[in-house]
CSV table of C-alpha atoms in Angstrom, one decimal:
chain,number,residue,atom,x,y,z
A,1308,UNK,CA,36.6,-25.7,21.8
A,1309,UNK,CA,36.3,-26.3,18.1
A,1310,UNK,CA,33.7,-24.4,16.0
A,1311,UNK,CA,33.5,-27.1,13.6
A,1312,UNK,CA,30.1,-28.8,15.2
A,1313,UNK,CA,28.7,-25.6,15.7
A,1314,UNK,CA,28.9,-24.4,12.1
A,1315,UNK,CA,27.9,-28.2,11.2
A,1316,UNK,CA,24.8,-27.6,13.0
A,1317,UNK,CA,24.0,-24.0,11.4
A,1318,UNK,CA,24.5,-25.8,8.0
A,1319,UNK,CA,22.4,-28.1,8.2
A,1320,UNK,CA,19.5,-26.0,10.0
A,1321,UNK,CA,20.1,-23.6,7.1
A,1322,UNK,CA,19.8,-26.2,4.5
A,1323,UNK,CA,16.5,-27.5,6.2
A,1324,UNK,CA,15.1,-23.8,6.3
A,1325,UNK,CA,15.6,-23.0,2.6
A,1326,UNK,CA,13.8,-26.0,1.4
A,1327,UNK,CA,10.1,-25.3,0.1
A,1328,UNK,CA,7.7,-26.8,2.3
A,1329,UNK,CA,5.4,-29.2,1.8
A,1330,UNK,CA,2.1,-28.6,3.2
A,1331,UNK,CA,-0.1,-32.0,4.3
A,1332,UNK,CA,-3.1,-32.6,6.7
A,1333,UNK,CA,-2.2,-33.7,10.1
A,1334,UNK,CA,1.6,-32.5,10.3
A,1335,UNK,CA,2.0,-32.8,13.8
A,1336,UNK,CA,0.3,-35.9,14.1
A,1337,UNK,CA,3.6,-37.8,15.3
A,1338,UNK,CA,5.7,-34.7,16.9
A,1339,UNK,CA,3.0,-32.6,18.8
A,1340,UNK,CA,-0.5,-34.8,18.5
A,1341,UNK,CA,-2.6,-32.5,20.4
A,1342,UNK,CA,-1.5,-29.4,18.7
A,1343,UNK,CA,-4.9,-28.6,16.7
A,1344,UNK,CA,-6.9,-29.5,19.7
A,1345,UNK,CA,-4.6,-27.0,21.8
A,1346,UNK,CA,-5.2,-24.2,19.5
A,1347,UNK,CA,-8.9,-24.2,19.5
A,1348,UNK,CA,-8.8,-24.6,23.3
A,1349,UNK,CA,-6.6,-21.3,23.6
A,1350,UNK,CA,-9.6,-20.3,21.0
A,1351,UNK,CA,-12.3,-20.7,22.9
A,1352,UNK,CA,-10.9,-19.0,25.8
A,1353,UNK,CA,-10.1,-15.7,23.9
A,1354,UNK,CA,-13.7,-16.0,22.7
A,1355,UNK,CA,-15.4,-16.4,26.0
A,1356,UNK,CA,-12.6,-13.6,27.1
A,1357,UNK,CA,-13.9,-11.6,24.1
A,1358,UNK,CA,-16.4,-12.6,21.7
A,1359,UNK,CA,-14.6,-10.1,18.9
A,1360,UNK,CA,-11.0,-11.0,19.2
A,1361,UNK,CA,-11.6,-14.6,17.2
A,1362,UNK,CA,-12.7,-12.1,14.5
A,1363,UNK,CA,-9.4,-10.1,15.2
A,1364,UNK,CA,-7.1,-13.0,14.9
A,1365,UNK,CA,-8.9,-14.5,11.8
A,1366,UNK,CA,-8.1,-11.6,10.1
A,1367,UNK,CA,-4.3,-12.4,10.6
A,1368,UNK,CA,-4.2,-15.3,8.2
A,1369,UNK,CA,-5.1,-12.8,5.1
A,1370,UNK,CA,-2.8,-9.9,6.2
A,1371,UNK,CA,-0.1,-12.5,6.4
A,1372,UNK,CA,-0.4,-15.0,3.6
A,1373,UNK,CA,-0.4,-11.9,0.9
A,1374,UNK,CA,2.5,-10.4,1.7
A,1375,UNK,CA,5.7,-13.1,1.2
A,1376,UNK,CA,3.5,-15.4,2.0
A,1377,UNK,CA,2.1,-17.5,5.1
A,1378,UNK,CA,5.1,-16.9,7.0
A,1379,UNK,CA,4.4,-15.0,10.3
A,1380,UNK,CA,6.1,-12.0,9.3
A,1381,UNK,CA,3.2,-10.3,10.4
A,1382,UNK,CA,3.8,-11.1,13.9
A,1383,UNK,CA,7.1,-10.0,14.4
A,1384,UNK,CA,8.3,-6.7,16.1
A,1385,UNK,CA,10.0,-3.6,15.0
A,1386,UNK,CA,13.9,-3.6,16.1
A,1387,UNK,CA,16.0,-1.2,15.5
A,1388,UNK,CA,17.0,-2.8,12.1
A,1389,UNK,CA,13.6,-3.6,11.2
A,1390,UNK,CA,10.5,-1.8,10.3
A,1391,UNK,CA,8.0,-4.9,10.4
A,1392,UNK,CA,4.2,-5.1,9.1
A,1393,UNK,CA,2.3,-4.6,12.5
A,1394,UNK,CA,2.2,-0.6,11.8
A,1395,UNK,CA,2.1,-0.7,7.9
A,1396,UNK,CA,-0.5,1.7,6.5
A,1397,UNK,CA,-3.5,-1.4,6.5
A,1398,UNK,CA,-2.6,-2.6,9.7
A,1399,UNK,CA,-1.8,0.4,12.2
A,1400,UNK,CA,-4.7,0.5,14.6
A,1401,UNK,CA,-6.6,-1.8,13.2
A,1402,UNK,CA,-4.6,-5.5,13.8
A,1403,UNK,CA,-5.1,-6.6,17.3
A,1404,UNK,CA,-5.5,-9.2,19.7
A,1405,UNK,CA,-1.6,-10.7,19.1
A,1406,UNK,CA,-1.8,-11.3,22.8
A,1407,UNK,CA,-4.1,-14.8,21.7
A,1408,UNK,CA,-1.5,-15.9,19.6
A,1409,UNK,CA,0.7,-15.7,22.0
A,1410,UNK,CA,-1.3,-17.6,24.6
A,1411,UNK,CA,-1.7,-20.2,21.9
A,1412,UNK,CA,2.0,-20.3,21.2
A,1413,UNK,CA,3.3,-20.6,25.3
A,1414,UNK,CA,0.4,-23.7,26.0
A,1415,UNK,CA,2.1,-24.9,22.4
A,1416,UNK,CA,5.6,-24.8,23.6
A,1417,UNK,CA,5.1,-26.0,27.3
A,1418,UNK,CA,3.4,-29.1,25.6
A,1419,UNK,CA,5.7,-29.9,22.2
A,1420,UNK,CA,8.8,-27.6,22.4
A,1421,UNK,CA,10.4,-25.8,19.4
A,1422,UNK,CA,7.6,-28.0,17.2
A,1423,UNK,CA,4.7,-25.9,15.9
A,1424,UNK,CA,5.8,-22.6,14.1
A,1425,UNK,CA,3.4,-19.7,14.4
A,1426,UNK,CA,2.8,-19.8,10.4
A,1427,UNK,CA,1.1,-22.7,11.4
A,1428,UNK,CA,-0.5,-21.5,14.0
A,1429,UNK,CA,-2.3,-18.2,12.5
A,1430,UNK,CA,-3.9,-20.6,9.5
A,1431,UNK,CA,-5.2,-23.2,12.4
A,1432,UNK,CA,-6.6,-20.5,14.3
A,1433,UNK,CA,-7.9,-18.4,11.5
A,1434,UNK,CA,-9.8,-22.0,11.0
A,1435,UNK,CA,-11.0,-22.2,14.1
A,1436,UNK,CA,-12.0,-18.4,14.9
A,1437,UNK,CA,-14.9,-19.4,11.5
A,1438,UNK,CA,-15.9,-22.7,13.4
A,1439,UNK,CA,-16.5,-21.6,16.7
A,1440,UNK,CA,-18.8,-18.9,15.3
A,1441,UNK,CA,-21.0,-21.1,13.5
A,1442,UNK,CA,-19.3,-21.1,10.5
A,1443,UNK,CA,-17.8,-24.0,8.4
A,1444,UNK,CA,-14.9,-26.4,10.0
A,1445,UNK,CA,-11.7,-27.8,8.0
A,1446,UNK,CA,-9.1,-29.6,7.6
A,1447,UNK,CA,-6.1,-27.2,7.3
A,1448,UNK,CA,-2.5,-28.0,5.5
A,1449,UNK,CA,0.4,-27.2,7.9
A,1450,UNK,CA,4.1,-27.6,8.0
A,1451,UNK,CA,5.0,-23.9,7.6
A,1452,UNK,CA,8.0,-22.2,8.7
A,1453,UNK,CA,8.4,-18.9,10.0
A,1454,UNK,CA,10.0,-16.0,8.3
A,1455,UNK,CA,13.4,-14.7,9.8
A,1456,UNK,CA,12.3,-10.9,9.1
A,1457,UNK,CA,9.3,-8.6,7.8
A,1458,UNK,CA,8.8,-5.2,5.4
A,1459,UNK,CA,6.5,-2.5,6.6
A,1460,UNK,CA,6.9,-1.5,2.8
A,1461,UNK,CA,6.0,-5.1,1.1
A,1462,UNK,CA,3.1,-4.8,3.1
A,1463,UNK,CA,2.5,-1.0,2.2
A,1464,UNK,CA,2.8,-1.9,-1.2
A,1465,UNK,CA,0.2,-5.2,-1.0
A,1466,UNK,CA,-2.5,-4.8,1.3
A,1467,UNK,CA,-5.4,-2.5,0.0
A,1468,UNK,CA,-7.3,0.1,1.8
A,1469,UNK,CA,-10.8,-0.1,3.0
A,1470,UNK,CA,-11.4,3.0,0.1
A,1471,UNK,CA,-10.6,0.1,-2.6
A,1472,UNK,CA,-13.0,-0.8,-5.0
A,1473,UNK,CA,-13.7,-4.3,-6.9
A,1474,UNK,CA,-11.9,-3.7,-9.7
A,1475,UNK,CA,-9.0,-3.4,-7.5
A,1476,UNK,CA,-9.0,-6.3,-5.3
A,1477,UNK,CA,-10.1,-8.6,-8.5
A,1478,UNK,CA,-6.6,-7.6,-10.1
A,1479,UNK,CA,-5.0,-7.9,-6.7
A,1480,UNK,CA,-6.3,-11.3,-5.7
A,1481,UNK,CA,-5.8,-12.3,-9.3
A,1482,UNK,CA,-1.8,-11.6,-9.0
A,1483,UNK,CA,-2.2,-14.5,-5.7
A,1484,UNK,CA,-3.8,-16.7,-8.3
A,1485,UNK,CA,-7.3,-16.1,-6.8
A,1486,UNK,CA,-10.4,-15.9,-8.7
A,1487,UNK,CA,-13.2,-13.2,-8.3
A,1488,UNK,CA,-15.4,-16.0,-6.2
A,1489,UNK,CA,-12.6,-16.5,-4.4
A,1490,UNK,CA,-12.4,-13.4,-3.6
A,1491,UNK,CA,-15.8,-12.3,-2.7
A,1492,UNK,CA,-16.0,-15.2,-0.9
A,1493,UNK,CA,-12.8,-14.8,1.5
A,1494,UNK,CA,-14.6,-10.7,1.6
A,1495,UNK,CA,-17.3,-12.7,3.7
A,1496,UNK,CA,-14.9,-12.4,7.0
A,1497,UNK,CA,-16.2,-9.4,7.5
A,1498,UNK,CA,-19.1,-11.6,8.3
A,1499,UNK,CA,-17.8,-11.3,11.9
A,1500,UNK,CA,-16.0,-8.7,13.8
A,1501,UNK,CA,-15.8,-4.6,13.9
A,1502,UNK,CA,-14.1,-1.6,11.9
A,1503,UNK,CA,-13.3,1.7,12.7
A,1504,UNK,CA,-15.4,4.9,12.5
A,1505,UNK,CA,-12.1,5.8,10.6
A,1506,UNK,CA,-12.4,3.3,7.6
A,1507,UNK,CA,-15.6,5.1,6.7
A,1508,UNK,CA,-15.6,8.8,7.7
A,1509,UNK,CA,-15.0,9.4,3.5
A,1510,UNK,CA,-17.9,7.3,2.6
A,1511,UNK,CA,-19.9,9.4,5.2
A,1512,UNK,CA,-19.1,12.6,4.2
A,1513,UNK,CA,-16.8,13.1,0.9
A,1514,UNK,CA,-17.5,10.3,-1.4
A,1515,UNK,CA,-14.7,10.4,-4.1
A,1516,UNK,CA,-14.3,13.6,-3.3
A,1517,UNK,CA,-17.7,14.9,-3.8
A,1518,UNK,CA,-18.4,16.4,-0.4
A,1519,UNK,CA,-21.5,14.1,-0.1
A,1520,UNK,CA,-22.0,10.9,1.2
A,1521,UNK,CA,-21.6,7.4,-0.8
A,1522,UNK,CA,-25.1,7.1,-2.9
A,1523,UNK,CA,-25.2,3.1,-2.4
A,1524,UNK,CA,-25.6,3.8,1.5
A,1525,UNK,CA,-29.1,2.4,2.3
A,1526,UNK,CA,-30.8,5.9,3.7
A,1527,UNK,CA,-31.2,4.5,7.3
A,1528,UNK,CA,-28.4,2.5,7.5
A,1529,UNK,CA,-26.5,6.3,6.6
A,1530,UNK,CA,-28.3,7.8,9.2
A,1531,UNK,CA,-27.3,4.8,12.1
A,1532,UNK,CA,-23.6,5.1,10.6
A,1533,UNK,CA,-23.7,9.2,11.3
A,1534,UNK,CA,-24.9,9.1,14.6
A,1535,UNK,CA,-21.8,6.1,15.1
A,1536,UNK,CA,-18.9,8.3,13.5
A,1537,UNK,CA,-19.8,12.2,13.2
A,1538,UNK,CA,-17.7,14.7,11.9
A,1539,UNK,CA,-14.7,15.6,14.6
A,1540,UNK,CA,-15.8,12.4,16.6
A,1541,UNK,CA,-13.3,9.6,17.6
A,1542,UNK,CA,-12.8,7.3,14.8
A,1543,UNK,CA,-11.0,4.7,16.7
A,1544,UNK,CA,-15.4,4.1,17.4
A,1545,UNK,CA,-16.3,1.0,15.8
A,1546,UNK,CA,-19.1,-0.5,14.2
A,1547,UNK,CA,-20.1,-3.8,13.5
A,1548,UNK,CA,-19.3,-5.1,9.8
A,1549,UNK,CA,-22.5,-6.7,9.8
A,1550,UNK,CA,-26.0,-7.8,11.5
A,1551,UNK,CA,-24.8,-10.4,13.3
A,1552,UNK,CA,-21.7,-9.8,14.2
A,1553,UNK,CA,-20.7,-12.8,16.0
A,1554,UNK,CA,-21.7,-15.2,13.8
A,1555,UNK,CA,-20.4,-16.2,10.9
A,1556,UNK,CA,-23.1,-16.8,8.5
A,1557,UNK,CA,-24.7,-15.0,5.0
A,1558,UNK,CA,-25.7,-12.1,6.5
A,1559,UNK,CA,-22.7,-10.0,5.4
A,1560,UNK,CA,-23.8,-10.7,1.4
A,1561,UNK,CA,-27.6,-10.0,2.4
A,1562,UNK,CA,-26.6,-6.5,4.1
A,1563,UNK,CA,-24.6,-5.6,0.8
A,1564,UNK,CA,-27.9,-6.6,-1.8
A,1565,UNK,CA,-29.8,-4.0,0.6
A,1566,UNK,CA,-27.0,-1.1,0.8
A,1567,UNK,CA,-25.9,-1.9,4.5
A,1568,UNK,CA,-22.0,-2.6,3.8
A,1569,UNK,CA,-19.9,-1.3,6.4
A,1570,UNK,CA,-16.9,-0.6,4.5
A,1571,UNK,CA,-16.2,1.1,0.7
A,1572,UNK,CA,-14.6,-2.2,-0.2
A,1573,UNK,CA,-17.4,-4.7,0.8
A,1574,UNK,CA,-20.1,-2.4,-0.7
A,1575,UNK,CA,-18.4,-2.1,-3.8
A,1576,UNK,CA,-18.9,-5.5,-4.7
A,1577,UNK,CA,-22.3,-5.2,-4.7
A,1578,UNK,CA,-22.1,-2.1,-6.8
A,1579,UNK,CA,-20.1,-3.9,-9.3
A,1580,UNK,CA,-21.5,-6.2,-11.9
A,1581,UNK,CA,-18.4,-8.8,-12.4
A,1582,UNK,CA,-19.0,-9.1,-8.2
A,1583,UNK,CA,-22.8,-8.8,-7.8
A,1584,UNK,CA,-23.5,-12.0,-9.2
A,1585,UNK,CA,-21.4,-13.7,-6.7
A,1586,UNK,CA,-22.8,-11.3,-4.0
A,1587,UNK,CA,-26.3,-12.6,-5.0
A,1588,UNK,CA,-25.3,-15.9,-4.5
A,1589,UNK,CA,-23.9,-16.3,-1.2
A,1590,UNK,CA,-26.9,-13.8,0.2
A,1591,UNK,CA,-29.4,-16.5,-1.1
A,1592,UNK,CA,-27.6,-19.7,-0.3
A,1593,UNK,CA,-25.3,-20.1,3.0
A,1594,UNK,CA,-24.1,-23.5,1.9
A,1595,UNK,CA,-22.6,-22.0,-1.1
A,1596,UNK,CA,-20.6,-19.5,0.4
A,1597,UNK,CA,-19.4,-21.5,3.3
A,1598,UNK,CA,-17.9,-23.7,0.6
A,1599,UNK,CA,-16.2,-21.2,-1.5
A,1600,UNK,CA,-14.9,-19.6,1.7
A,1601,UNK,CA,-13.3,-22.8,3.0
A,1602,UNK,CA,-12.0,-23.3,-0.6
A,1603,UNK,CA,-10.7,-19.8,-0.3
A,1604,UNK,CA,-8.9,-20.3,2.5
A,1605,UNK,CA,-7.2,-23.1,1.9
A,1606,UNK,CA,-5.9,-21.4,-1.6
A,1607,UNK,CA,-4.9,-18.5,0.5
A,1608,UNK,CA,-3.1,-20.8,2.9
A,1609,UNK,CA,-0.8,-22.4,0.2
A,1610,UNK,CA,0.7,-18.8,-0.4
A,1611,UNK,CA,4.6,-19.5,0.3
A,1612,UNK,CA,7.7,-17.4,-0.1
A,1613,UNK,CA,10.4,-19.7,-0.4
A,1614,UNK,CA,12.5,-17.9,1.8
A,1615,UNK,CA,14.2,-19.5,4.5
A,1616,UNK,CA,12.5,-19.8,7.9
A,1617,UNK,CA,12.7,-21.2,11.3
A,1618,UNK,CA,10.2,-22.3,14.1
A,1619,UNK,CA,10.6,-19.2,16.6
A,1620,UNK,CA,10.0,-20.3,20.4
A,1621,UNK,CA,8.3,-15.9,20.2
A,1622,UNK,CA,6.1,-15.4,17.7
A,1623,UNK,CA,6.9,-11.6,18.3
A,1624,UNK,CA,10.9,-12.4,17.5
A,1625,UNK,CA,13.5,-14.1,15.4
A,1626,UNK,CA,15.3,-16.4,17.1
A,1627,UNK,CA,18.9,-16.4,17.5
A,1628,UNK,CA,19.9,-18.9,15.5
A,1629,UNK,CA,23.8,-20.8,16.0
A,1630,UNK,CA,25.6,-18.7,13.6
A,1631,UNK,CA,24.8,-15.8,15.8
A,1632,UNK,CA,25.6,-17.2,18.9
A,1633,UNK,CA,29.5,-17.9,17.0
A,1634,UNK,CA,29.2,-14.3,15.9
A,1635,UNK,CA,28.8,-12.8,19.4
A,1636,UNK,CA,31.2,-15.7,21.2
């Protein structure tokens, strides 16, 4: 049998994936209708399964979009010719819950196969993760494609450390063309969710080095915090980020004006007076901050590559795409 249609086909897939998308509102509206409404179903089920993994999974959209982009590289596997992002130096023990975005993915496919790519699927249910907490509901841009590979080492080189202060992250959200409201605002996920006795054992007990704890620690809060994570405990123990840890509201801004920040990197922007102003803000006025946030994200979800993609029927793997199949035959 002649190759020709086969390499006709890989063409013009190839042609398709290497065009820049354009995001718009409602871009399955014709191809897979029910698609939003599926993904904040398969929501609310991993909610009521466990109220924390929303929190997990909203994460996602930020450790994806920043490195190459809203792409799903995150997702992906290590092969044995990849090293991919899941166990990069921010992400190693501290992503979870992939399992939800692969519940969402399998109702996806059984109702509009090969249709909605998983890019698409981390900013919906980033989206919906903040809504179904009490927090503010949008309308998201889709029409993403999904990266054919991932770097352990882009991400190495990207993400910052719970250790980073607000200088940093201003210059780092800056490079993503992201303001400093932007980014104190889009710091408010930690309005929901847990961390790891491990993202704060320095700020407990060797602050910059100085054998002592982190001075901006409200005294009380310390003391709760070293009962929680002692020295030679488990620090795969976690701790909520904030008061009220399953909702999403102010109270993450209001902890940091009274010294009860979790982590060395929300603290800091209390501590710093380019952030504090902003930090004041949100703690006194909820509307606000729900406003910048949703803002924030959608800024965050235009990040693009402009690499080639695909729609993968796995979120966890490329797919093998015709010219391979020719390769192999």
């Amino acid at each position: 049998m002649s190759l020709l249609p086969h390499l006709i086909l890989y063409l013009t897939l190839f042609t398709v994936a290497v065009t820049r998308e354009t995001l718009r509102p409602r871009f399955y509206s014709e191809t897979c209708p029910e698609a939003e409404s599926i993904v904040r179903r398969e929501m609310k089920k991993a909610m009521i399964k466990e109220a924390r993994s929303v929190a997990s999974v909203m994460r996602f959209q930020f450790h994806d979009c920043f490195v190459n982009g809203c792409d799903a590289s995150l997702l992906l596997d290590d092969t044995p010719n990849m090293l991919g992002e899941k166990l990069s130096l921010s992400n190693i023990d501290s992503l979870r819950s992939f399992e939800v975005v692969d519940d969402i993915k399998e109702a996806l496919e059984k109702a509009c196969p090969a249709t909605v790519s998983c890019a698409d699927i981390v900013i919906m249910a980033a989206r919906d993760a903040v809504a179904l907490t009490g927090g503010p509901d949008w309308e998201v841009k889709l029409g993403r494609r999904d990266s054919l590979t991932a770097s352990q080492k882009d991400s190495d080189d990207i993400m910052p450390s719970p250790r980073a202060n607000a200088t940093f992250l201003i210059d780092l959200f800056e490079r993503f063309n992201l303001s400093v409201k932007d980014m104190v605002a889009l710091s408010g996920s930690h309005s929901i969710g847990q961390g790891r006795c491990f993202s704060i054992m320095f700020r407990l007990y060797n602050q910059s080095g100085s054998g002592k704890p982190d001075p901006a620690l409200e005294p009380s809060y310390r003391k709760k915090l070293d009962k929680l994570c002692p020295l030679g405990g488990d620090e795969n123990v976690t701790g909520d980020l904030d008061a009220t840890p399953q909702v999403f509201d102010n109270q993450y801004f209001k902890d940091l004006v009274s010294g009860r920040g979790f982590l060395n990197s929300d603290q800091t922007l209390y501590t710093n007076r380019v952030t504090r102003e902003y930090v004041k803000m949100f703690s006194e006025d909820q509307d606000e901050f729900f406003r910048a946030f949703e803002e924030g994200m959608v800024k965050l979800g235009d990040l693009q590559s402009g690499r080639p993609g695909e729609i993968r029927f796995n979120c966890r793997v490329v797919n093998r795409r015709p010219i391979d199949v020719l390769l192999v035959s």
